[in-house]
PDB file of C-alpha atoms in Angstrom:
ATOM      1  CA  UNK X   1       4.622  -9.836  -9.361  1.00 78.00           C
ATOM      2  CA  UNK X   2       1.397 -11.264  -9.777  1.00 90.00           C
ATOM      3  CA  UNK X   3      -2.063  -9.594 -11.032  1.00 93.00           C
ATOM      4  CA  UNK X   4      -5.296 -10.264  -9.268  1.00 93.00           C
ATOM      5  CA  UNK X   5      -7.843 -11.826 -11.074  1.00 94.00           C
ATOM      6  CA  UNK X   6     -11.919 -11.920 -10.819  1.00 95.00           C
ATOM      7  CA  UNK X   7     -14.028 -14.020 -12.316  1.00 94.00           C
ATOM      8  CA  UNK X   8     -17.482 -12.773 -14.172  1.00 93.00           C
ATOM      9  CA  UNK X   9     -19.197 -12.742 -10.934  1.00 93.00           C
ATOM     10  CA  UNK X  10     -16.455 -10.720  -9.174  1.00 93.00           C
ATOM     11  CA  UNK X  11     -15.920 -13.571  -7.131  1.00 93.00           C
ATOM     12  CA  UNK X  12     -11.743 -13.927  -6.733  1.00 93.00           C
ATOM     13  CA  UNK X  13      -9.509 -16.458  -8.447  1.00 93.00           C
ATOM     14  CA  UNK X  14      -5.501 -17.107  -8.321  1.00 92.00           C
ATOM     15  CA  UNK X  15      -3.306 -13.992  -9.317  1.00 92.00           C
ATOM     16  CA  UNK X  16      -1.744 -14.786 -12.609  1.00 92.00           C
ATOM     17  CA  UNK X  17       1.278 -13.504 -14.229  1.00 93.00           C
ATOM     18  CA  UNK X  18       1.809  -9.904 -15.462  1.00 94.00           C
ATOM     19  CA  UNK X  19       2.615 -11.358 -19.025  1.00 96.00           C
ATOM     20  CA  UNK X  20      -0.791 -13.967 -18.955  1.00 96.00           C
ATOM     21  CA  UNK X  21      -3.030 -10.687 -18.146  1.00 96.00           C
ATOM     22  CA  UNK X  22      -1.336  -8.198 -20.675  1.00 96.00           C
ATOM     23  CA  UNK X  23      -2.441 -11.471 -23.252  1.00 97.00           C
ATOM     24  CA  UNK X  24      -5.948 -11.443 -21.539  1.00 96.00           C
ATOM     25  CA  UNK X  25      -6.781  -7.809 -21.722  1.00 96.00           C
ATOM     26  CA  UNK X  26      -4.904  -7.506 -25.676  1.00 96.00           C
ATOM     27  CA  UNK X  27      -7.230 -10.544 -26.618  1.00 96.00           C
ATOM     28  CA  UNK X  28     -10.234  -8.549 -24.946  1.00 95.00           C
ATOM     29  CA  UNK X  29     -11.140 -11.745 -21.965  1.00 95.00           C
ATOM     30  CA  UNK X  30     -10.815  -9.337 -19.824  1.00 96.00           C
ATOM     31  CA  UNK X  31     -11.194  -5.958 -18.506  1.00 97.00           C
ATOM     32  CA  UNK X  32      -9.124  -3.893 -15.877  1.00 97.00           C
ATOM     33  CA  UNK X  33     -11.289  -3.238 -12.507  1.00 96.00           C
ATOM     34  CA  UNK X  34      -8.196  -1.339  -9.783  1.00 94.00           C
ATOM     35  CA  UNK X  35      -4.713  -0.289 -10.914  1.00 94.00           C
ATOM     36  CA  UNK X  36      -3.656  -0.272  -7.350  1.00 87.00           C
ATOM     37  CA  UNK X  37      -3.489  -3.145  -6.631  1.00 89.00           C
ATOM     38  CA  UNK X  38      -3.402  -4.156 -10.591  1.00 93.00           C
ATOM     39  CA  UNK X  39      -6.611  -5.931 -10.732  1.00 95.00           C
ATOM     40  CA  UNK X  40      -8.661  -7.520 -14.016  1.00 96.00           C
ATOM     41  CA  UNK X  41     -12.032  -9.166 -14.092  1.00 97.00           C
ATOM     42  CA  UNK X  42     -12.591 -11.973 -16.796  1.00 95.00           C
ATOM     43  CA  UNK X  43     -15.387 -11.478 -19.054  1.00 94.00           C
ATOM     44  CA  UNK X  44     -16.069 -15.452 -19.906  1.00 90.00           C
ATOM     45  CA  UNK X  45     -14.890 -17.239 -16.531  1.00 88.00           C
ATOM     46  CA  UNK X  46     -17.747 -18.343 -13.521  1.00 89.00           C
ATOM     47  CA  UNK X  47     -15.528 -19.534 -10.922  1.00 85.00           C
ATOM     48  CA  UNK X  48     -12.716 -21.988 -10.742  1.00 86.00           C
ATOM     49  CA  UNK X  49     -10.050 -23.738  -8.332  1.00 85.00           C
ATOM     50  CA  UNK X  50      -8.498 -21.675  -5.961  1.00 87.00           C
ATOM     51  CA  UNK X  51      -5.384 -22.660  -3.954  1.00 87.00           C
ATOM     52  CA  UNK X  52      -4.650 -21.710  -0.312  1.00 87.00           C
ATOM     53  CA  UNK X  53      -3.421 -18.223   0.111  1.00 89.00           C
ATOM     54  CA  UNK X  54      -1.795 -16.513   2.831  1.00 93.00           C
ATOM     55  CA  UNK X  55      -1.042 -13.055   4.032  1.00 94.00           C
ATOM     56  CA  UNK X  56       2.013 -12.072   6.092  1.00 95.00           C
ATOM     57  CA  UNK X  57       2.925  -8.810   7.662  1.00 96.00           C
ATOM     58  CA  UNK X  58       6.061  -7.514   8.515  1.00 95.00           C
ATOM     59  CA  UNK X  59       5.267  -4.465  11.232  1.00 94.00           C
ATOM     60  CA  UNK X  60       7.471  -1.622  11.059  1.00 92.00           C
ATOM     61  CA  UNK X  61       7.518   1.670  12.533  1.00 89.00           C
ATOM     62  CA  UNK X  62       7.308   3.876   9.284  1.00 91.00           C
ATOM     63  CA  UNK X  63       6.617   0.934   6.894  1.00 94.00           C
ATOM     64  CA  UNK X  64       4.978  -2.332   7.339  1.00 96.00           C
ATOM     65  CA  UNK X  65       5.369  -5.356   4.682  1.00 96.00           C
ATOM     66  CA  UNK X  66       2.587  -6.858   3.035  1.00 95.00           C
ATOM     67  CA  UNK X  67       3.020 -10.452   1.494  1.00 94.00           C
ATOM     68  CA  UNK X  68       1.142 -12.476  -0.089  1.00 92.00           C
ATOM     69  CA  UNK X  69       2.138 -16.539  -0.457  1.00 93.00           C
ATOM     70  CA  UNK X  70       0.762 -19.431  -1.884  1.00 90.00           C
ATOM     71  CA  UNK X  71       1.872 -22.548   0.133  1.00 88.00           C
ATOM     72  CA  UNK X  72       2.688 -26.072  -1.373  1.00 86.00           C
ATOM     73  CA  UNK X  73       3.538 -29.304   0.456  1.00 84.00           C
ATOM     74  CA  UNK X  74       5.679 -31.491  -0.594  1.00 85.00           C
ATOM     75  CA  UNK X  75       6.332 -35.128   1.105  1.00 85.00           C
ATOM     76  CA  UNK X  76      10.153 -36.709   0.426  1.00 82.00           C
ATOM     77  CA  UNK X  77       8.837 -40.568  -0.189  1.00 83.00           C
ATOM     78  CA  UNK X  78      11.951 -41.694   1.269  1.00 83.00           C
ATOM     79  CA  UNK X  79      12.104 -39.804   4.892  1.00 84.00           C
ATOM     80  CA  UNK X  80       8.413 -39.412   4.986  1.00 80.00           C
ATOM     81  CA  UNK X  81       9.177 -35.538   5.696  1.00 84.00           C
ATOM     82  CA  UNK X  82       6.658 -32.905   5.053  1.00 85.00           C
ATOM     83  CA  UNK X  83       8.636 -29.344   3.279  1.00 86.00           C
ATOM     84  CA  UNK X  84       6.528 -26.390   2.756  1.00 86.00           C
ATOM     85  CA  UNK X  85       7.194 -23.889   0.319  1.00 87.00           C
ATOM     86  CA  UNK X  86       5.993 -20.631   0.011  1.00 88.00           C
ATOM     87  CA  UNK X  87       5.727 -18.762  -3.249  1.00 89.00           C
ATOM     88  CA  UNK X  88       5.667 -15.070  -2.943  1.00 90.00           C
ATOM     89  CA  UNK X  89       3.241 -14.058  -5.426  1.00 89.00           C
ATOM     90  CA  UNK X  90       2.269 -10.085  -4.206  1.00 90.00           C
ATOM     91  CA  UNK X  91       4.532  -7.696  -2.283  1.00 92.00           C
ATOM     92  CA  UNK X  92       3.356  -4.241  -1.153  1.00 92.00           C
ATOM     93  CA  UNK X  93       3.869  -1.758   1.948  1.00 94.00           C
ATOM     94  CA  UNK X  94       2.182   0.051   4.259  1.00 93.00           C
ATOM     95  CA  UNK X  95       3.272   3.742   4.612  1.00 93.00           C
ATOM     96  CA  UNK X  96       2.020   4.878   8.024  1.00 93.00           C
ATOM     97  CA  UNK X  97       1.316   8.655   8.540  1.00 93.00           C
ATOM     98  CA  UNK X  98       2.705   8.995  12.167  1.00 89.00           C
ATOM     99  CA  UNK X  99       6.263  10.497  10.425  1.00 89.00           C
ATOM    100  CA  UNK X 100       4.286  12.599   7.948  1.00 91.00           C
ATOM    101  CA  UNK X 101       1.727  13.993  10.642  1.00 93.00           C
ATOM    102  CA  UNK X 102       5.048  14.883  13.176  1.00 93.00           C
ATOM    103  CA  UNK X 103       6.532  16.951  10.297  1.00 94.00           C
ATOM    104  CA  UNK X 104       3.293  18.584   9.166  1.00 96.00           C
ATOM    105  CA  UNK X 105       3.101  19.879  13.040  1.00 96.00           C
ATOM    106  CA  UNK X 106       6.406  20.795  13.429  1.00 96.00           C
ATOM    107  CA  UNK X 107       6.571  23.072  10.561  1.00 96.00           C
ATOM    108  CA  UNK X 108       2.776  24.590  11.679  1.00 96.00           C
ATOM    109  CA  UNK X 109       4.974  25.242  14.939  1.00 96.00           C
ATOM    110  CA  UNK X 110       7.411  27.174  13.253  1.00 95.00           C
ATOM    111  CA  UNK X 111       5.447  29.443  10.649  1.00 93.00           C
ATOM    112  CA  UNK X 112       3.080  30.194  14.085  1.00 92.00           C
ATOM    113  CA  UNK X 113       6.681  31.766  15.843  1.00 89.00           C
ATOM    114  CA  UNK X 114       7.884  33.339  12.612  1.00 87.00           C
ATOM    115  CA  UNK X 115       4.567  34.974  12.345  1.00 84.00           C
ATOM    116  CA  UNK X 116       4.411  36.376  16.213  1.00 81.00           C
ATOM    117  CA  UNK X 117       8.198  37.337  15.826  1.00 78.00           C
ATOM    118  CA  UNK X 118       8.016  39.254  12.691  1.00 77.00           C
ATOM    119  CA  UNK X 119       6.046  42.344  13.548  1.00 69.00           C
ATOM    120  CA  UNK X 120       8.406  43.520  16.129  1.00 65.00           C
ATOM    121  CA  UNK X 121      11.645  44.073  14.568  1.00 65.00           C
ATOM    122  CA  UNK X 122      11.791  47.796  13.308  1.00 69.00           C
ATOM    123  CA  UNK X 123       8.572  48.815  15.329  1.00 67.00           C
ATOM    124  CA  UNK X 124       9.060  51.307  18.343  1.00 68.00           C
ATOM    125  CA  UNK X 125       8.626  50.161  21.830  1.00 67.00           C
ATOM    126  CA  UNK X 126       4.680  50.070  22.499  1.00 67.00           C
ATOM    127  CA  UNK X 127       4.616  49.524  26.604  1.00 70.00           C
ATOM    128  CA  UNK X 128       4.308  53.215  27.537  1.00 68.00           C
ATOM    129  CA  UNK X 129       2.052  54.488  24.804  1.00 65.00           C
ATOM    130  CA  UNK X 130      -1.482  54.716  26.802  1.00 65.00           C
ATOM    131  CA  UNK X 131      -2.815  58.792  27.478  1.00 60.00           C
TER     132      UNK X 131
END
């Protein structure tokens, strides 16, 4: 996968490869700024060429799919035909809580019955017990 890079200015540039940063940050040009999503921030770098980027979701119902591509068009001089690639540089998901909130509820619901039916097993009857 690729690593996000910023520039001095913390203005973004194009992810590079895992092996180029681990070279960066070993020969000190850079530092690291997010482990989550890896991210380093040159030291000597204002700016630079950035190539069109785009971000595609895959909506699930527990998980949805982050992507991010870099798209490249190429024209066949013979046909005249434009082909787009798309270069997966970043993939991530999206856990959504809905599952985890349903469970965290349903066992609330059960310690609140174990607690109300606990106290009553060995205790005598208590509906006649007023003076």
């Amino acid at each position: 996968m690729a690593v996000f890079v910023l520039d001095k200015q913390k203005r973004p540039l194009m992810p590079c490869t895992e092996k180029r940063a681990r070279l960066l940050l070993e020969r000190g040009r850079a530092v690291v700024v997010r482990l989550a999503p890896f991210t380093i921030r040159l030291k000597d770098r204002i700016g630079g060429a950035v190539q069109p980027l785009r971000l595609k979701l895959d909506p699930g119902s527990r998980v949805t799919g982050l992507t991010l591509v870099r798209e490249s068009e190429t024209c066949d001089p013979e046909t005249g035909a434009l082909e787009r690639l798309e270069h997966g540089l970043w993939f991530g998901e999206l856990a959504h809580r809905g599952q985890a909130i349903r469970e965290a509820l349903t066992l609330r619901r059960h310690y609140r019955r174990a607690r109300r039916s606990r106290k009553t097993r060995y205790r005598a009857p208590r509906f006649l017990n007023r003076p």
